[in-house]
PDB file of C-alpha atoms in Angstrom:
ATOM      1  CA  MET A   1       0.051 -16.069   1.613  1.00 87.00           C
ATOM      2  CA  ARG A   2      -2.130 -15.036  -1.314  1.00 93.00           C
ATOM      3  CA  ILE A   3      -3.941 -11.724  -0.876  1.00 96.00           C
ATOM      4  CA  VAL A   4      -6.716 -11.411  -3.470  1.00 97.00           C
ATOM      5  CA  GLY A   5      -7.928  -7.899  -4.253  1.00 97.00           C
ATOM      6  CA  LEU A   6     -11.685  -7.550  -4.762  1.00 98.00           C
ATOM      7  CA  THR A   7     -13.222  -4.308  -5.964  1.00 97.00           C
ATOM      8  CA  GLY A   8     -16.026  -2.922  -8.071  1.00 96.00           C
ATOM      9  CA  GLY A   9     -18.382   0.002  -7.840  1.00 93.00           C
ATOM     10  CA  ILE A  10     -21.508   0.945  -5.968  1.00 92.00           C
ATOM     11  CA  ALA A  11     -24.363  -1.444  -6.865  1.00 93.00           C
ATOM     12  CA  SER A  12     -22.054  -3.571  -9.030  1.00 96.00           C
ATOM     13  CA  GLY A  13     -22.565  -6.739  -6.988  1.00 95.00           C
ATOM     14  CA  LYS A  14     -19.171  -6.733  -5.265  1.00 96.00           C
ATOM     15  CA  SER A  15     -20.715  -7.404  -1.843  1.00 95.00           C
ATOM     16  CA  THR A  16     -22.528 -10.443  -3.245  1.00 96.00           C
ATOM     17  CA  VAL A  17     -19.243 -11.858  -4.515  1.00 97.00           C
ATOM     18  CA  SER A  18     -17.574 -11.020  -1.201  1.00 97.00           C
ATOM     19  CA  ASN A  19     -20.280 -12.914   0.699  1.00 97.00           C
ATOM     20  CA  HIS A  20     -19.810 -15.938  -1.550  1.00 97.00           C
ATOM     21  CA  PHE A  21     -16.098 -16.010  -0.754  1.00 98.00           C
ATOM     22  CA  LYS A  22     -17.014 -16.040   2.947  1.00 97.00           C
ATOM     23  CA  SER A  23     -19.574 -18.821   2.477  1.00 97.00           C
ATOM     24  CA  HIS A  24     -16.885 -20.947   0.795  1.00 97.00           C
ATOM     25  CA  GLY A  25     -14.503 -20.561   3.722  1.00 96.00           C
ATOM     26  CA  VAL A  26     -12.279 -17.839   2.282  1.00 97.00           C
ATOM     27  CA  PRO A  27     -11.779 -15.084   4.890  1.00 97.00           C
ATOM     28  CA  VAL A  28     -12.567 -11.544   3.739  1.00 98.00           C
ATOM     29  CA  VAL A  29     -11.188  -8.282   5.103  1.00 97.00           C
ATOM     30  CA  ASP A  30     -13.943  -5.760   4.341  1.00 97.00           C
ATOM     31  CA  ALA A  31     -12.686  -2.169   4.096  1.00 95.00           C
ATOM     32  CA  ASP A  32     -16.237  -0.857   4.614  1.00 93.00           C
ATOM     33  CA  VAL A  33     -16.434  -2.651   7.962  1.00 95.00           C
ATOM     34  CA  VAL A  34     -13.028  -1.253   8.913  1.00 95.00           C
ATOM     35  CA  ALA A  35     -14.197   2.229   7.881  1.00 93.00           C
ATOM     36  CA  ARG A  36     -17.326   1.914  10.035  1.00 93.00           C
ATOM     37  CA  ASN A  37     -15.182   0.949  13.008  1.00 94.00           C
ATOM     38  CA  VAL A  38     -12.900   3.911  12.318  1.00 94.00           C
ATOM     39  CA  LEU A  39     -15.935   6.229  12.551  1.00 94.00           C
ATOM     40  CA  THR A  40     -17.290   4.757  15.788  1.00 95.00           C
ATOM     41  CA  LYS A  41     -18.101   7.442  18.356  1.00 95.00           C
ATOM     42  CA  GLY A  42     -15.068   8.526  20.356  1.00 94.00           C
ATOM     43  CA  THR A  43     -12.386   7.098  18.056  1.00 95.00           C
ATOM     44  CA  ALA A  44      -9.602   9.221  16.583  1.00 94.00           C
ATOM     45  CA  GLY A  45     -11.210   8.986  13.142  1.00 95.00           C
ATOM     46  CA  TRP A  46     -14.575  10.096  14.524  1.00 95.00           C
ATOM     47  CA  LYS A  47     -12.981  13.124  16.198  1.00 95.00           C
ATOM     48  CA  LYS A  48     -11.213  14.144  12.972  1.00 94.00           C
ATOM     49  CA  VAL A  49     -14.387  13.884  10.880  1.00 95.00           C
ATOM     50  CA  VAL A  50     -16.591  15.738  13.384  1.00 95.00           C
ATOM     51  CA  ALA A  51     -13.995  18.499  13.669  1.00 95.00           C
ATOM     52  CA  ALA A  52     -13.925  18.821   9.874  1.00 94.00           C
ATOM     53  CA  PHE A  53     -17.646  18.511   9.033  1.00 94.00           C
ATOM     54  CA  GLY A  54     -19.371  19.666  12.202  1.00 94.00           C
ATOM     55  CA  ASP A  55     -22.116  18.282  14.443  1.00 93.00           C
ATOM     56  CA  GLU A  56     -24.605  18.301  11.558  1.00 93.00           C
ATOM     57  CA  ILE A  57     -23.303  14.885  10.478  1.00 95.00           C
ATOM     58  CA  LEU A  58     -24.113  13.318  13.855  1.00 95.00           C
ATOM     59  CA  LEU A  59     -27.156  11.337  14.947  1.00 95.00           C
ATOM     60  CA  ASP A  60     -28.826  12.006  18.294  1.00 94.00           C
ATOM     61  CA  ASN A  61     -26.707   9.272  19.912  1.00 95.00           C
ATOM     62  CA  GLY A  62     -23.473  10.893  18.725  1.00 95.00           C
ATOM     63  CA  GLU A  63     -22.677   8.347  16.021  1.00 96.00           C
ATOM     64  CA  VAL A  64     -21.931   9.551  12.492  1.00 95.00           C
ATOM     65  CA  ASN A  65     -24.983   9.809  10.234  1.00 94.00           C
ATOM     66  CA  ARG A  66     -23.342   7.989   7.330  1.00 92.00           C
ATOM     67  CA  PRO A  67     -26.086   8.713   4.748  1.00 88.00           C
ATOM     68  CA  ARG A  68     -25.885  12.427   5.598  1.00 91.00           C
ATOM     69  CA  LEU A  69     -22.089  12.412   5.356  1.00 93.00           C
ATOM     70  CA  GLY A  70     -22.390  10.562   2.054  1.00 87.00           C
ATOM     71  CA  GLN A  71     -24.715  13.213   0.623  1.00 86.00           C
ATOM     72  CA  ILE A  72     -22.207  15.912   1.540  1.00 90.00           C
ATOM     73  CA  VAL A  73     -19.095  14.281   0.085  1.00 90.00           C
ATOM     74  CA  PHE A  74     -20.609  12.661  -3.001  1.00 84.00           C
ATOM     75  CA  SER A  75     -21.897  16.025  -4.231  1.00 82.00           C
ATOM     76  CA  ASP A  76     -18.536  17.759  -3.719  1.00 87.00           C
ATOM     77  CA  PRO A  77     -15.335  16.138  -5.113  1.00 86.00           C
ATOM     78  CA  ASN A  78     -13.089  18.318  -2.939  1.00 91.00           C
ATOM     79  CA  LYS A  79     -14.866  17.315   0.267  1.00 92.00           C
ATOM     80  CA  ARG A  80     -14.841  13.665  -0.792  1.00 89.00           C
ATOM     81  CA  GLN A  81     -11.098  13.722  -1.426  1.00 90.00           C
ATOM     82  CA  PHE A  82     -10.561  15.527   1.866  1.00 93.00           C
ATOM     83  CA  LEU A  83     -12.542  12.861   3.748  1.00 93.00           C
ATOM     84  CA  ASN A  84     -10.587  10.086   2.029  1.00 90.00           C
ATOM     85  CA  ARG A  85      -7.271  11.690   2.992  1.00 90.00           C
ATOM     86  CA  LEU A  86      -8.525  12.198   6.544  1.00 92.00           C
ATOM     87  CA  LEU A  87      -9.498   8.585   7.090  1.00 92.00           C
ATOM     88  CA  ALA A  88      -6.916   6.811   4.886  1.00 90.00           C
ATOM     89  CA  PRO A  89      -4.274   6.311   7.633  1.00 91.00           C
ATOM     90  CA  TYR A  90      -6.830   4.852  10.063  1.00 93.00           C
ATOM     91  CA  ILE A  91      -8.399   2.565   7.457  1.00 93.00           C
ATOM     92  CA  SER A  92      -5.005   1.368   6.161  1.00 91.00           C
ATOM     93  CA  ARG A  93      -3.917   0.588   9.719  1.00 92.00           C
ATOM     94  CA  GLY A  94      -7.160  -1.277  10.378  1.00 94.00           C
ATOM     95  CA  ILE A  95      -6.807  -3.357   7.210  1.00 94.00           C
ATOM     96  CA  PHE A  96      -3.190  -4.195   8.095  1.00 93.00           C
ATOM     97  CA  TRP A  97      -4.157  -5.496  11.541  1.00 94.00           C
ATOM     98  CA  GLU A  98      -7.015  -7.584  10.130  1.00 95.00           C
ATOM     99  CA  VAL A  99      -4.643  -9.157   7.584  1.00 94.00           C
ATOM    100  CA  LEU A 100      -2.043  -9.765  10.289  1.00 93.00           C
ATOM    101  CA  LYS A 101      -4.600 -11.545  12.496  1.00 95.00           C
ATOM    102  CA  LEU A 102      -5.545 -13.852   9.615  1.00 94.00           C
ATOM    103  CA  TRP A 103      -1.852 -14.478   8.861  1.00 91.00           C
ATOM    104  CA  ILE A 104      -1.264 -15.464  12.501  1.00 91.00           C
ATOM    105  CA  LYS A 105      -4.212 -17.872  12.288  1.00 92.00           C
ATOM    106  CA  GLY A 106      -2.489 -19.557   9.339  1.00 90.00           C
ATOM    107  CA  TYR A 107      -4.810 -18.718   6.453  1.00 93.00           C
ATOM    108  CA  LYS A 108      -3.113 -19.157   3.092  1.00 92.00           C
ATOM    109  CA  VAL A 109      -5.633 -17.222   0.961  1.00 95.00           C
ATOM    110  CA  ILE A 110      -7.551 -14.109   2.000  1.00 96.00           C
ATOM    111  CA  VAL A 111      -9.630 -11.556   0.115  1.00 98.00           C
ATOM    112  CA  LEU A 112      -9.305  -7.793   0.542  1.00 97.00           C
ATOM    113  CA  ASP A 113     -12.704  -6.272  -0.286  1.00 97.00           C
ATOM    114  CA  VAL A 114     -11.812  -2.624  -0.944  1.00 96.00           C
ATOM    115  CA  PRO A 115     -13.994  -0.218  -2.985  1.00 93.00           C
ATOM    116  CA  LEU A 116     -11.031   2.164  -3.449  1.00 92.00           C
ATOM    117  CA  LEU A 117      -8.503  -0.596  -4.157  1.00 95.00           C
ATOM    118  CA  PHE A 118      -6.920   1.223  -7.109  1.00 95.00           C
ATOM    119  CA  GLU A 119      -7.444   4.759  -5.831  1.00 91.00           C
ATOM    120  CA  ALA A 120      -5.679   3.947  -2.558  1.00 89.00           C
ATOM    121  CA  LYS A 121      -3.018   1.960  -4.462  1.00 92.00           C
ATOM    122  CA  ILE A 122      -3.701  -1.108  -2.322  1.00 93.00           C
ATOM    123  CA  ASP A 123      -3.738  -3.183  -5.516  1.00 95.00           C
ATOM    124  CA  ARG A 124       0.079  -3.177  -5.290  1.00 94.00           C
ATOM    125  CA  PHE A 125      -0.201  -5.619  -2.390  1.00 93.00           C
ATOM    126  CA  THR A 126      -2.771  -7.944  -3.971  1.00 95.00           C
ATOM    127  CA  LYS A 127      -2.619 -10.594  -6.689  1.00 94.00           C
ATOM    128  CA  PRO A 128      -4.839 -11.356  -8.474  1.00 96.00           C
ATOM    129  CA  VAL A 129      -7.186  -8.383  -8.597  1.00 98.00           C
ATOM    130  CA  VAL A 130     -10.842  -9.296  -9.186  1.00 98.00           C
ATOM    131  CA  VAL A 131     -13.193  -6.591 -10.504  1.00 98.00           C
ATOM    132  CA  VAL A 132     -16.967  -7.007 -10.448  1.00 98.00           C
ATOM    133  CA  TRP A 133     -18.145  -5.061 -13.496  1.00 97.00           C
ATOM    134  CA  VAL A 134     -21.473  -3.732 -14.799  1.00 96.00           C
ATOM    135  CA  ASP A 135     -22.223  -1.026 -17.339  1.00 95.00           C
ATOM    136  CA  PRO A 136     -23.024   2.473 -15.944  1.00 92.00           C
ATOM    137  CA  GLU A 137     -26.753   2.434 -16.719  1.00 92.00           C
ATOM    138  CA  THR A 138     -27.246  -0.955 -15.103  1.00 93.00           C
ATOM    139  CA  GLN A 139     -25.321   0.355 -12.108  1.00 93.00           C
ATOM    140  CA  ILE A 140     -27.594   3.404 -11.792  1.00 92.00           C
ATOM    141  CA  GLN A 141     -30.822   1.420 -12.214  1.00 92.00           C
ATOM    142  CA  ARG A 142     -29.762  -1.088  -9.550  1.00 92.00           C
ATOM    143  CA  LEU A 143     -28.782   1.736  -7.224  1.00 91.00           C
ATOM    144  CA  LEU A 144     -32.172   3.411  -7.696  1.00 91.00           C
ATOM    145  CA  ALA A 145     -33.969   0.150  -6.957  1.00 90.00           C
ATOM    146  CA  ARG A 146     -31.791  -0.611  -3.934  1.00 89.00           C
ATOM    147  CA  ASP A 147     -31.662   2.761  -2.182  1.00 84.00           C
ATOM    148  CA  ARG A 148     -34.795   4.406  -3.611  1.00 84.00           C
ATOM    149  CA  SER A 149     -32.744   7.580  -3.983  1.00 80.00           C
ATOM    150  CA  SER A 150     -33.217  10.274  -6.617  1.00 86.00           C
ATOM    151  CA  GLU A 151     -31.618   9.742 -10.017  1.00 88.00           C
ATOM    152  CA  GLU A 152     -29.438  12.814  -9.434  1.00 87.00           C
ATOM    153  CA  ASP A 153     -28.107  11.376  -6.190  1.00 85.00           C
ATOM    154  CA  ALA A 154     -27.527   7.988  -7.833  1.00 87.00           C
ATOM    155  CA  ARG A 155     -25.584   9.543 -10.702  1.00 88.00           C
ATOM    156  CA  ASN A 156     -23.530  11.653  -8.286  1.00 87.00           C
ATOM    157  CA  ARG A 157     -22.538   8.516  -6.397  1.00 87.00           C
ATOM    158  CA  VAL A 158     -21.632   6.590  -9.545  1.00 90.00           C
ATOM    159  CA  ASN A 159     -19.737   9.512 -11.082  1.00 89.00           C
ATOM    160  CA  ALA A 160     -17.838  10.072  -7.833  1.00 87.00           C
ATOM    161  CA  GLN A 161     -16.086   6.726  -8.262  1.00 90.00           C
ATOM    162  CA  MET A 162     -13.440   5.574 -10.696  1.00 94.00           C
ATOM    163  CA  PRO A 163     -15.332   4.316 -13.798  1.00 95.00           C
ATOM    164  CA  LEU A 164     -15.784   0.561 -13.780  1.00 96.00           C
ATOM    165  CA  ASP A 165     -14.420   0.393 -17.325  1.00 96.00           C
ATOM    166  CA  VAL A 166     -11.128   1.792 -15.999  1.00 97.00           C
ATOM    167  CA  LYS A 167     -11.083  -0.737 -13.165  1.00 97.00           C
ATOM    168  CA  LYS A 168     -11.905  -3.491 -15.643  1.00 97.00           C
ATOM    169  CA  ALA A 169      -8.833  -2.590 -17.684  1.00 97.00           C
ATOM    170  CA  LYS A 170      -6.644  -2.860 -14.571  1.00 97.00           C
ATOM    171  CA  ALA A 171      -8.067  -6.194 -13.407  1.00 97.00           C
ATOM    172  CA  ASP A 172      -6.505  -9.647 -13.563  1.00 97.00           C
ATOM    173  CA  ILE A 173      -9.963 -11.246 -13.412  1.00 97.00           C
ATOM    174  CA  VAL A 174     -13.288  -9.667 -14.407  1.00 98.00           C
ATOM    175  CA  ILE A 175     -16.703 -10.854 -13.250  1.00 98.00           C
ATOM    176  CA  ASP A 176     -19.384  -9.517 -15.593  1.00 97.00           C
ATOM    177  CA  ASN A 177     -22.471  -8.992 -13.445  1.00 97.00           C
ATOM    178  CA  THR A 178     -24.817  -7.658 -16.115  1.00 95.00           C
ATOM    179  CA  GLY A 179     -26.555 -11.006 -16.413  1.00 93.00           C
ATOM    180  CA  SER A 180     -28.611 -13.154 -14.073  1.00 93.00           C
ATOM    181  CA  PHE A 181     -27.715 -14.300 -10.577  1.00 94.00           C
ATOM    182  CA  ASP A 182     -27.018 -17.783 -11.952  1.00 96.00           C
ATOM    183  CA  ASP A 183     -24.550 -16.266 -14.423  1.00 97.00           C
ATOM    184  CA  LEU A 184     -22.789 -14.540 -11.550  1.00 97.00           C
ATOM    185  CA  ILE A 185     -22.538 -17.766  -9.549  1.00 96.00           C
ATOM    186  CA  GLN A 186     -21.093 -19.666 -12.517  1.00 97.00           C
ATOM    187  CA  GLN A 187     -18.403 -17.031 -12.966  1.00 97.00           C
ATOM    188  CA  PHE A 188     -17.712 -16.981  -9.244  1.00 98.00           C
ATOM    189  CA  GLN A 189     -17.124 -20.748  -9.169  1.00 97.00           C
ATOM    190  CA  LYS A 190     -14.420 -20.362 -11.828  1.00 97.00           C
ATOM    191  CA  VAL A 191     -12.829 -17.480  -9.928  1.00 97.00           C
ATOM    192  CA  LEU A 192     -12.896 -19.505  -6.697  1.00 97.00           C
ATOM    193  CA  VAL A 193     -10.954 -22.326  -8.363  1.00 96.00           C
ATOM    194  CA  GLU A 194      -8.417 -19.827  -9.688  1.00 95.00           C
ATOM    195  CA  VAL A 195      -7.753 -17.979  -6.427  1.00 95.00           C
ATOM    196  CA  THR A 196      -7.604 -21.130  -4.264  1.00 95.00           C
ATOM    197  CA  ARG A 197      -5.121 -22.982  -6.478  1.00 93.00           C
ATOM    198  CA  PRO A 198      -1.894 -24.127  -4.726  1.00 90.00           C
ATOM    199  CA  LEU A 199       0.347 -21.287  -3.598  1.00 86.00           C
ATOM    200  CA  SER A 200       3.427 -20.364  -5.583  1.00 85.00           C
ATOM    201  CA  TRP A 201       6.781 -20.703  -3.796  1.00 77.00           C
ATOM    202  CA  THR A 202       6.878 -16.944  -3.150  1.00 80.00           C
ATOM    203  CA  GLU A 203       3.331 -16.944  -1.749  1.00 81.00           C
ATOM    204  CA  PHE A 204       4.125 -19.943   0.438  1.00 68.00           C
ATOM    205  CA  CYS A 205       7.212 -18.202   1.840  1.00 73.00           C
ATOM    206  CA  LEU A 206       5.014 -15.262   2.871  1.00 67.00           C
ATOM    207  CA  SER A 207       2.521 -17.492   4.680  1.00 73.00           C
ATOM    208  CA  ARG A 208       2.834 -18.346   8.373  1.00 64.00           C
ATOM    209  CA  GLN A 209       3.629 -21.950   7.476  1.00 69.00           C
ATOM    210  CA  GLY A 210       6.286 -20.774   5.025  1.00 60.00           C
ATOM    211  CA  VAL A 211       7.960 -18.488   7.543  1.00 59.00           C
ATOM    212  CA  PHE A 212       7.892 -21.278  10.147  1.00 55.00           C
ATOM    213  CA  THR A 213       9.407 -23.723   7.650  1.00 59.00           C
ATOM    214  CA  ILE A 214      12.181 -21.297   6.680  1.00 50.00           C
ATOM    215  CA  VAL A 215      12.990 -20.403  10.292  1.00 56.00           C
ATOM    216  CA  THR A 216      13.004 -24.087  11.268  1.00 60.00           C
ATOM    217  CA  SER A 217      15.254 -24.976   8.318  1.00 55.00           C
ATOM    218  CA  VAL A 218      17.710 -22.186   9.111  1.00 52.00           C
ATOM    219  CA  ALA A 219      17.756 -23.094  12.801  1.00 54.00           C
ATOM    220  CA  SER A 220      18.329 -26.772  11.967  1.00 53.00           C
ATOM    221  CA  SER A 221      21.149 -25.868   9.552  1.00 53.00           C
ATOM    222  CA  VAL A 222      22.845 -23.666  12.143  1.00 55.00           C
ATOM    223  CA  PHE A 223      22.482 -26.374  14.807  1.00 48.00           C
ATOM    224  CA  LEU A 224      23.911 -29.009  12.449  1.00 52.00           C
ATOM    225  CA  PHE A 225      26.777 -26.708  11.467  1.00 50.00           C
ATOM    226  CA  VAL A 226      27.661 -26.095  15.115  1.00 54.00           C
ATOM    227  CA  LYS A 227      27.538 -29.828  15.894  1.00 53.00           C
ATOM    228  CA  VAL A 228      29.721 -30.714  12.876  1.00 52.00           C
ATOM    229  CA  LYS A 229      32.205 -27.963  13.737  1.00 53.00           C
ATOM    230  CA  ALA A 230      32.370 -29.131  17.343  1.00 55.00           C
ATOM    231  CA  PHE A 231      32.903 -32.720  16.210  1.00 50.00           C
ATOM    232  CA  SER A 232      35.654 -31.640  13.794  1.00 56.00           C
ATOM    233  CA  ASN A 233      37.446 -29.659  16.492  1.00 56.00           C
ATOM    234  CA  HIS A 234      37.208 -32.629  18.862  1.00 54.00           C
ATOM    235  CA  THR A 235      38.619 -34.983  16.189  1.00 56.00           C
ATOM    236  CA  ILE A 236      41.564 -32.654  15.437  1.00 57.00           C
ATOM    237  CA  THR A 237      42.542 -32.188  19.076  1.00 57.00           C
ATOM    238  CA  SER A 238      42.148 -35.812  20.106  1.00 58.00           C
TER     239      SER A 238
END
């Protein structure tokens, strides 16, 4: 099984690339979706966060007011790190189960869409790692246009994340999204060909089909060995 790591930064275009993988039949495990499920009212993650940040982060229906929580943690590095540590076990567990379900279904290539891929050290389990990159100013301008937030808030959000230049240096594949949408699509098509190439022997062995093949081969070898041994014993004693 090939697990492709996909990451980027806020307003870098990562979600667009993620959606294109989905539209081309490549399943995507989205860490943001997992995180939203972790914060659903009544879950263990929800209880931890409410206990730590208080009822002020809740909407009238009891669900977490994610924009409000974001304002709190993006303006305070200590609170942001605390929130990440608080939710990390729940999110990691959720990602694992989503990957396992896709493995059981027999998918050979999946994409892990994780904003904190490097920070959470999940990149160790993915190959290749794809980074969607833009320069900081482009990132801020797109964020302002998308969220209509203040420039201060936009810069706080960008600065709260690992710089995209650092992620770019760690990547196996870089998609430069500073150009047009057509430029992005052209780069994506090349990346799609790369990540869907035939599996290596190691990757195949980690897939469901590979495990089934190995187990079947071992079982057949054991069965054949037992039959040959039984035949030999019969020949000797007859």
